[in-house]
Short mmCIF file of C-alpha atoms in Angstrom, two decimals:
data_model
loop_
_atom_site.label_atom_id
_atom_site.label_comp_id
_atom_site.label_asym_id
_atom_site.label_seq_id
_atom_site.Cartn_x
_atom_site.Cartn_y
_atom_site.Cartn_z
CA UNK A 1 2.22 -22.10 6.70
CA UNK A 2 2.42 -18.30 7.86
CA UNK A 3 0.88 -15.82 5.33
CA UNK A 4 2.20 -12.35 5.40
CA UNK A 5 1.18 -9.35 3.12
CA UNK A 6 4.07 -7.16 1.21
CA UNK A 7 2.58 -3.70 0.70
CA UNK A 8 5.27 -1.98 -1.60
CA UNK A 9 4.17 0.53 -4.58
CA UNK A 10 7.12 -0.20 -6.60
CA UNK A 11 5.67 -3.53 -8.38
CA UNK A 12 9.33 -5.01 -9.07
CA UNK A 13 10.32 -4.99 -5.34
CA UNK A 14 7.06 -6.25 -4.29
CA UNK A 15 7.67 -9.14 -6.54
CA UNK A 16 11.12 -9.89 -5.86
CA UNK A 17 9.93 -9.88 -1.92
CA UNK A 18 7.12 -12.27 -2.85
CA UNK A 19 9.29 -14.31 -4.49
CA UNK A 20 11.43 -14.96 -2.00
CA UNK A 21 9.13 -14.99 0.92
CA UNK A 22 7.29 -17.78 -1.56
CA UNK A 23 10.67 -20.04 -2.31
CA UNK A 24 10.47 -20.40 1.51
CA UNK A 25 7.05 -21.64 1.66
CA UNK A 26 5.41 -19.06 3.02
CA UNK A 27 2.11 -17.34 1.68
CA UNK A 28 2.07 -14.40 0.30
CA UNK A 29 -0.78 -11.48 -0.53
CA UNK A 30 0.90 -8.34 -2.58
CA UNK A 31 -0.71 -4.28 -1.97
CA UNK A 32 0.46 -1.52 -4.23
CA UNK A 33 0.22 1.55 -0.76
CA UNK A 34 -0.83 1.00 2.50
CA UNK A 35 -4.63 1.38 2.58
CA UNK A 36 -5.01 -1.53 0.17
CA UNK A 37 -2.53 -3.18 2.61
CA UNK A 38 -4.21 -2.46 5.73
CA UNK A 39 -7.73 -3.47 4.05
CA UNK A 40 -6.06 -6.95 3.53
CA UNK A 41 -4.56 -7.40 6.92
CA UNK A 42 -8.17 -7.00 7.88
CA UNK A 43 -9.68 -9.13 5.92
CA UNK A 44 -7.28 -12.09 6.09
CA UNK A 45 -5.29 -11.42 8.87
CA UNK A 46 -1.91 -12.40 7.95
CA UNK A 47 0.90 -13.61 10.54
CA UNK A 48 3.05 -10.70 8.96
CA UNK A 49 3.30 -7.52 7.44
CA UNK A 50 6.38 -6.30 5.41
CA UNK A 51 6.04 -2.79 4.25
CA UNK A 52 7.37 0.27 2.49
CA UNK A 53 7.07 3.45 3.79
CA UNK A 54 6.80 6.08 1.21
CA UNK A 55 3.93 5.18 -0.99
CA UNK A 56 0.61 6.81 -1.90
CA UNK A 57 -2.68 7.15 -0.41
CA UNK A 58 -1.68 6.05 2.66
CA UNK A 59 2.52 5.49 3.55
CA UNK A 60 3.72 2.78 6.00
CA UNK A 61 3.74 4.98 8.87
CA UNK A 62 0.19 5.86 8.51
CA UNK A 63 -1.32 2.33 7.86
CA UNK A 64 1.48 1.05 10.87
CA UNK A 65 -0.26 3.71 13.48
CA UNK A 66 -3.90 2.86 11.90
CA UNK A 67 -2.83 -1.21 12.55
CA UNK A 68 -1.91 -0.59 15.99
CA UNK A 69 -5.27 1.40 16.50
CA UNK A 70 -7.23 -1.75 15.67
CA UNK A 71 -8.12 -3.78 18.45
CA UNK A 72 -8.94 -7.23 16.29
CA UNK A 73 -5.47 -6.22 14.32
CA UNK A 74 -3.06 -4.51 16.38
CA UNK A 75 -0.84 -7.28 17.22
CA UNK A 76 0.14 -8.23 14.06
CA UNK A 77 3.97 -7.89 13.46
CA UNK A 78 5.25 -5.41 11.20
CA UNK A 79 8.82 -4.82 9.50
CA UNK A 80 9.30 -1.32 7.48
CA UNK A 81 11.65 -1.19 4.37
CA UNK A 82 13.59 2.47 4.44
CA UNK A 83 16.28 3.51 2.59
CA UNK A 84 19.70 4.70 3.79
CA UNK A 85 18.81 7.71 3.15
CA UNK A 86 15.79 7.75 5.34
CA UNK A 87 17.36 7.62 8.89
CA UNK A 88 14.33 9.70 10.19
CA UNK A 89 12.07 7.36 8.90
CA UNK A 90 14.17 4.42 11.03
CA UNK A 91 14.13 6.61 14.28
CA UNK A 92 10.47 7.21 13.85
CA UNK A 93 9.16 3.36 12.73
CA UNK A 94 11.03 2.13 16.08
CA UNK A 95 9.68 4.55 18.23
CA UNK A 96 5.99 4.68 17.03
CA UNK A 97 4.85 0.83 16.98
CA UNK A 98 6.77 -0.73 14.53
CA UNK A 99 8.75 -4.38 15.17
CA UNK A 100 12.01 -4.59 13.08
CA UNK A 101 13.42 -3.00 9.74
CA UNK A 102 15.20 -3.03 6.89
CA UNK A 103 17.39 -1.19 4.50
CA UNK A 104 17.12 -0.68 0.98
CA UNK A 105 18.67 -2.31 -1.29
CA UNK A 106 17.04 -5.40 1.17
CA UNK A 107 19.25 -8.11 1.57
CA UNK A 108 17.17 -11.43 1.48
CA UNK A 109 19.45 -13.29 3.78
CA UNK A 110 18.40 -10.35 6.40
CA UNK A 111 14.87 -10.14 4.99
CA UNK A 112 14.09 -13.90 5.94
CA UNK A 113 15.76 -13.98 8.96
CA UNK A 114 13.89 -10.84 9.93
CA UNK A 115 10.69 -12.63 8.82
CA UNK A 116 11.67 -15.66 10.98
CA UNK A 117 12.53 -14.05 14.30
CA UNK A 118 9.20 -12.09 14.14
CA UNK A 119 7.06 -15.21 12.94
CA UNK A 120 8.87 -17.41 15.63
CA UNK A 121 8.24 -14.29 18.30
CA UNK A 122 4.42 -14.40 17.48
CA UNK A 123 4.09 -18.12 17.67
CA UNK A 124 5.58 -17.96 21.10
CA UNK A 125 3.37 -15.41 21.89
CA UNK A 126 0.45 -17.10 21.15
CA UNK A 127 1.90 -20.51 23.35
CA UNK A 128 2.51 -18.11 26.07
CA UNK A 129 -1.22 -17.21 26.10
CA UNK A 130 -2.66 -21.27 25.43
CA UNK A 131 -0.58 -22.84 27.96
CA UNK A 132 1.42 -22.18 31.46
CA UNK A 133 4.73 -23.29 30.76
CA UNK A 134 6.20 -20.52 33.21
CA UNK A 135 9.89 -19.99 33.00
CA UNK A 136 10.02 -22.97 30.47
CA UNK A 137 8.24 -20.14 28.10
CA UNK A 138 10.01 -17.11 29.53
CA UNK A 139 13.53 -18.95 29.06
CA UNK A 140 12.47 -19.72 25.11
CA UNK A 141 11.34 -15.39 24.88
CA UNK A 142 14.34 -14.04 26.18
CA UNK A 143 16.37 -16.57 23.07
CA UNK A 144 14.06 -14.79 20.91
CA UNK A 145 14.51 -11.04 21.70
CA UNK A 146 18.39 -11.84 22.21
CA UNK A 147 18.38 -12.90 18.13
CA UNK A 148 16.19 -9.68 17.67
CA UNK A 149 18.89 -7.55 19.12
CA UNK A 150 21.73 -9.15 17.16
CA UNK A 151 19.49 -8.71 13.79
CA UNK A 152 19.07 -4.90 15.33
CA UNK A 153 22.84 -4.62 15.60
CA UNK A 154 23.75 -6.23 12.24
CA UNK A 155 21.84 -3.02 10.13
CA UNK A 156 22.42 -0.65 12.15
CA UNK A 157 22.75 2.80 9.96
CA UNK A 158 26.75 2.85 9.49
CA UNK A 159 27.14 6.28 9.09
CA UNK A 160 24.55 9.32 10.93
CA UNK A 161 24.41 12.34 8.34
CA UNK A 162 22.86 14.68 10.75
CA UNK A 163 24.70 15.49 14.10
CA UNK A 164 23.92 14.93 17.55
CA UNK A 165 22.17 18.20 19.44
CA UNK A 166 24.95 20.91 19.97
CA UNK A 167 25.85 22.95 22.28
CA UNK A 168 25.49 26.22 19.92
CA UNK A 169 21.63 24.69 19.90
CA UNK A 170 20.99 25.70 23.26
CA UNK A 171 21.46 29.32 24.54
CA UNK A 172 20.75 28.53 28.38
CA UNK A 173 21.13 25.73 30.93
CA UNK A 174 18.42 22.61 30.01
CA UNK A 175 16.44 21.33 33.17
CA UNK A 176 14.39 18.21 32.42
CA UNK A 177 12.31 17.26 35.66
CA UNK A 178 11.77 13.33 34.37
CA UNK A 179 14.54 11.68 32.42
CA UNK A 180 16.84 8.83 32.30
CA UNK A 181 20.62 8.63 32.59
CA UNK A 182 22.26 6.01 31.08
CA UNK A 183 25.92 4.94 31.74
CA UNK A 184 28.20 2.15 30.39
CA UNK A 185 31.66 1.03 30.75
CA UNK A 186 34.70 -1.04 29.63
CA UNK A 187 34.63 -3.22 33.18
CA UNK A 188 37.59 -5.08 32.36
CA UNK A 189 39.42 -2.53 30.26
CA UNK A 190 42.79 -2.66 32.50
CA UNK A 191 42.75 -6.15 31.75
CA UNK A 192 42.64 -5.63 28.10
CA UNK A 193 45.31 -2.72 28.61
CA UNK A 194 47.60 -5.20 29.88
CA UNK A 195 47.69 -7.62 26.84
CA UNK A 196 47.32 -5.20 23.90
CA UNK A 197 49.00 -2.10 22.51
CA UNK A 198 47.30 0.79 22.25
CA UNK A 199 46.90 0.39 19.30
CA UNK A 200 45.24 -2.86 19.29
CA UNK A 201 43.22 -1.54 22.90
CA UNK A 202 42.11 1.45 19.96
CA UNK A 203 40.81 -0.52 17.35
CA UNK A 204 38.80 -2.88 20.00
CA UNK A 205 37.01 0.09 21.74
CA UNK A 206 36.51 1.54 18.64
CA UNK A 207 34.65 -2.10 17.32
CA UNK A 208 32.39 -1.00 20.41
CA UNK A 209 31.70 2.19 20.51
CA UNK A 210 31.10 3.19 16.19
CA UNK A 211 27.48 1.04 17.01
CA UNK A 212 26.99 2.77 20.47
CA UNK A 213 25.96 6.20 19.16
CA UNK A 214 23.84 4.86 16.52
CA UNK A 215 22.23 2.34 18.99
CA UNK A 216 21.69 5.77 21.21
CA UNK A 217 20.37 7.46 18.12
CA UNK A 218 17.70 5.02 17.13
CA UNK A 219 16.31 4.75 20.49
CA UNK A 220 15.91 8.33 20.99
CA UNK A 221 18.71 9.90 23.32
CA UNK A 222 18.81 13.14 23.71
CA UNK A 223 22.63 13.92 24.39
CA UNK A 224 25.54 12.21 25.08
CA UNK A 225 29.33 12.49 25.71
CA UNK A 226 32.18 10.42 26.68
CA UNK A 227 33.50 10.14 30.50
CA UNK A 228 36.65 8.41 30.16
CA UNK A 229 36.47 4.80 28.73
CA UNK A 230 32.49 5.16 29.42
CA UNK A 231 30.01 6.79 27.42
CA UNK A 232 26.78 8.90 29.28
CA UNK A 233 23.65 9.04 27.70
CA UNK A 234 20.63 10.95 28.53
CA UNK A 235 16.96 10.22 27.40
CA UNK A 236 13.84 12.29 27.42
CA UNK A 237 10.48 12.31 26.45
CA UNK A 238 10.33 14.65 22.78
CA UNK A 239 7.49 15.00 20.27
CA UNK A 240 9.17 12.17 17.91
CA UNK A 241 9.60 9.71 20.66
CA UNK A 242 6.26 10.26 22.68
CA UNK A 243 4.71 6.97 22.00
CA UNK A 244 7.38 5.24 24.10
CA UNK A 245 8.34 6.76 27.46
CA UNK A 246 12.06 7.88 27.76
CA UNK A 247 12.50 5.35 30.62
CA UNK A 248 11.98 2.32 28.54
CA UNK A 249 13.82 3.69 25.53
CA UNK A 250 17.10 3.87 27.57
CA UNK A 251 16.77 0.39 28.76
CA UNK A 252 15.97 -1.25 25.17
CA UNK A 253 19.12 0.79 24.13
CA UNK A 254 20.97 -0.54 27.12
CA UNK A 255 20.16 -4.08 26.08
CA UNK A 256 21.53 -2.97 22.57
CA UNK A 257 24.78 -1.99 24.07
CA UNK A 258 25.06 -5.44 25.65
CA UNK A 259 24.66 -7.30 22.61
CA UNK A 260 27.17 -4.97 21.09
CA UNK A 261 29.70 -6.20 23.58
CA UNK A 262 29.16 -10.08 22.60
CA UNK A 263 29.79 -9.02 19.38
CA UNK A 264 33.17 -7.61 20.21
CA UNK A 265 34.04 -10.59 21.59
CA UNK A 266 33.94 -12.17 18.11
CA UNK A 267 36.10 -9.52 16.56
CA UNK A 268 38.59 -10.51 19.65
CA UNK A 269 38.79 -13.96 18.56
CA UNK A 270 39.21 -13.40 14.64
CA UNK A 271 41.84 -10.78 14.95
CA UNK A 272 43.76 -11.51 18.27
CA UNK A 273 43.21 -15.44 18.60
CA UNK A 274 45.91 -17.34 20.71
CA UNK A 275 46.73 -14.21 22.89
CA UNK A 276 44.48 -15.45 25.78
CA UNK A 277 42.48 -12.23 26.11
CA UNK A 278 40.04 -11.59 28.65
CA UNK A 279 35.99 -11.77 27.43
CA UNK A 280 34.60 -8.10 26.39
CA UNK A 281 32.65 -7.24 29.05
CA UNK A 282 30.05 -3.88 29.77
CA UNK A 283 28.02 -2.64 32.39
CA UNK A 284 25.14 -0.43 32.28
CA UNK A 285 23.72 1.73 34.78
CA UNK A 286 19.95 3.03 34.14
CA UNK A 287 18.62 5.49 36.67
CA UNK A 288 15.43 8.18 36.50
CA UNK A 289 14.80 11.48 37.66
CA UNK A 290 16.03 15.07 37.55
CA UNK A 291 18.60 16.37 35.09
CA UNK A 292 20.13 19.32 34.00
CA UNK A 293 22.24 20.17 30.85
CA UNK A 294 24.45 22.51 31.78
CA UNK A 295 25.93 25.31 29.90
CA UNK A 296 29.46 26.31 30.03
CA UNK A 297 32.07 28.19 27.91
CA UNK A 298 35.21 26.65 26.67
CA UNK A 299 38.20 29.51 28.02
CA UNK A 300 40.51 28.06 25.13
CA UNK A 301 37.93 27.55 22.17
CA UNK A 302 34.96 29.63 23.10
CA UNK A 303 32.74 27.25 21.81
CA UNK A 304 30.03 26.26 25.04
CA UNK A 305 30.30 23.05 26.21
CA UNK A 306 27.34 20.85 27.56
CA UNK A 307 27.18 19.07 31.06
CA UNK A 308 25.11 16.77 32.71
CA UNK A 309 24.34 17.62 36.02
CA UNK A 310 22.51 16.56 38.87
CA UNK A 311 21.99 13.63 41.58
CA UNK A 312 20.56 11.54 39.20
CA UNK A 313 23.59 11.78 36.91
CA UNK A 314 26.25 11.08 39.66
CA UNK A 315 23.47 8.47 41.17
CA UNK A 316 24.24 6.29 37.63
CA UNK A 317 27.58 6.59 37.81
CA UNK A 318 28.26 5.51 41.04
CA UNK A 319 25.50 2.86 40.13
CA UNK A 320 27.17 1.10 37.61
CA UNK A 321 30.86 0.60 39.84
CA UNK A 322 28.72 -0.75 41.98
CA UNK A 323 26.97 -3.21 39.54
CA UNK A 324 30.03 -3.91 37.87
CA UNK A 325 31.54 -5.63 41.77
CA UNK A 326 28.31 -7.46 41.51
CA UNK A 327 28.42 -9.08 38.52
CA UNK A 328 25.59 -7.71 36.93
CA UNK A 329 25.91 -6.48 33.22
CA UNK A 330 22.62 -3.92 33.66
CA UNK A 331 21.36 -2.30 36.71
CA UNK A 332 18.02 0.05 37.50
CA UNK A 333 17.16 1.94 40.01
CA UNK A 334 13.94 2.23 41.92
CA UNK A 335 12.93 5.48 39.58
CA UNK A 336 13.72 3.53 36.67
CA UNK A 337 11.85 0.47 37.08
CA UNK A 338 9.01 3.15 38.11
CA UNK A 339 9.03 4.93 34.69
CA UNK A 340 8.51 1.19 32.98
CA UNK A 341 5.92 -0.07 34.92
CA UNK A 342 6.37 -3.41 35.04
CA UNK A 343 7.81 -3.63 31.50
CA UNK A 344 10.97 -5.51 32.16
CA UNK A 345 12.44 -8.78 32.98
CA UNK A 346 14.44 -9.07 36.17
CA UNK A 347 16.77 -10.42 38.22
CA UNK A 348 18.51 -9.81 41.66
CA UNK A 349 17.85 -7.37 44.27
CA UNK A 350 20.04 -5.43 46.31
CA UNK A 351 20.35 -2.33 47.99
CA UNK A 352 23.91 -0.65 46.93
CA UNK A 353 25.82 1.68 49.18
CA UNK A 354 27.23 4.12 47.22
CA UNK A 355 30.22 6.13 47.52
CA UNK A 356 29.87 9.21 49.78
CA UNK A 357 26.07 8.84 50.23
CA UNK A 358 24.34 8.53 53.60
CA UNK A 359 21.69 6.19 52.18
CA UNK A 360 21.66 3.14 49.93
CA UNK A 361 19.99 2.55 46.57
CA UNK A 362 17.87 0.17 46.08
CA UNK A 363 18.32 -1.55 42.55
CA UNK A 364 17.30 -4.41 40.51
CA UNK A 365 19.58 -6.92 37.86
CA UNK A 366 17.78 -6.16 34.42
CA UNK A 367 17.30 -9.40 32.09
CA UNK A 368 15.38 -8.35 29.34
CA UNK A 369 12.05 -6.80 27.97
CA UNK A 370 8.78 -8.19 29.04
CA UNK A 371 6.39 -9.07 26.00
#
């Protein structure tokens, strides 16, 4: 049976965590702050570690980055408890090493499936490494990271206290020499048009779109705005995100948004069942390069306005009609899958002619995340 460590200085959580980790069978060791913790991960290198952040003489952040340091450790899956409260704290667990997490008060139902998907993640890890199973093993990875997502989705933060960068923040035009663009859209949303009100079409892209900005949020955008039905998104490297390269950020968030989609499609069925709607459906458009954040004032409101400009902003656009014709639900560009380096799961090939440009793009059908 898989043993996993709880480090948690609050002695009645830690217990109630053990407890229920126990009632499933699993074993469990119990720290009171994270050095204690990390000095038992060492010593009896556990399957799993489930771990508070703030906590003396050494938090979760510092024994998570001093985990990941180890060589004979490092791989070891960890899930950080936060607080509502504590959005920061979520932002900066995902971006600096950290597997999964969870929200105080925990929820045991979420706590155990958490536990699961990352035990069950490991252990196909390890097979991967044993044997050659091939696509057999690849197939059985990509189930795995699909449940991750949905757990992702289910607690994500509700409600973001702090706002998004504003336009007040910056005094002159923003020019970012490496980022990445993202853009998705409602591909069937005349469909849905056609068989519900607006005020049913309302309350179905809202479903969508009240997880998109947190999904953005957590995976470090840097701005984004609404272009019609779609929403733009752009990503860039920042001294809270610099352990993970904007490039790959975007495209974990971009799976994100895809999930969020299925997930519509369930609220479609429970609330609109019998009408014979058409399936939910997204596309996302990921492309790397030059972009600059524009400046302009608002004539009626004098407030300044921010705009993304630049080829590599119309380049996504244009991008994802084309990906949408094809079929695909996420498509890359050359300049993205150069940013990754190898770090994704693909698909089909094809070089796109887009839309008042003299040469094609070549772009690539994004699956998934490559472990």
């Amino acid at each position: 049976m898989a043993l996993i460590v709880v480090i948690d200085d609050d002695e009645a959580i830690r217990t109630l965590i053990a407890a229920a980790l126990r009632f499933e069978g699993y074993e469990v060791l119990e720290a009171e702050d994270g050095a204690a913790g990390l000095s038992m991960v060492r010593d009896d290198r556990p399957d799993l570690v489930v771990s508070d952040i703030n906590m003396p003489v050494m938090d979760g952040f510092a024994m998570c980055q001093a985990l990941r340091a180890d060589p004979a450790i490092q791989a070891t899956p960890v899930i950080l408890l936060t607080s509502l409260q504590e959005r920061a704290h979520v932002r900066a667990g995902m971006t600096s090493g950290a597997d999964d997490y969870l929200t105080k008060p925990i929820d045991f139902d979420d706590l155990l499936a958490a536990t699961a998907t990352q035990l069950n993640k490991q252990l196909m890890r390890q097979s991967a490494q044993d044997t050659a199973l091939g696509t057999a093993i690849g197939e059985a990875l990509l189930a795995q990271e699909e449940k991750l997502s949905k757990l992702y989705e289910k607690r994500l933060i509700a409600e973001l206290g702090e706002k998004w960068p504003t336009a007040e923040a910056l005094v002159t035009d923003e020019k970012f020499s490496s980022a990445t663009v993202l853009f998705v859209d409602v591909v069937n949303f005349p469909l849905l048009s056609e068989k519900l009100s607006s005020t049913e079409l309302s309350a179905v892209v809202r479903q969508f779109y009240k997880n998109v900005g947190d999904t953005l949020y957590l995976f470090g955008a840097f701005h984004m705005q609404f272009v019609g039905e779609g929403l733009l998104a752009v990503f860039v490297d920042s001294t809270d995100t610099d352990t993970v390269n904007h490039g790959l950020r975007a495209t974990r968030a971009a799976l994100g948004l895809i999930d969020s989609a299925q997930r519509v499609n369930g609220f479609l069925q429970t609330h609109f069942s019998g009408r014979a709607l058409p399936r939910f459906e997204v596309c996302v458009a990921l492309n790397s390069g030059t972009v600059t954040l524009a400046k302009l004032e608002d004539p009626l409101w004098g407030r300044p306005q921010i705009l993304p400009v630049g080829d590599s902003v119309s380049t996504a656009l244009l991008l994802q009609k084309q990906a949408t014709q094809s079929g695909w639900k996420i498509a890359a560009s050359a300049s993205l899958l150069r940013e990754v380096d190898g770090g994704l799961k693909t698909g089909r090939r094809k070089r796109f002619s887009l839309a008042g440009r003299s040469n094609a793009l070549d772009a690539t059908e994004v699956l998934g995340l490559s472990l």
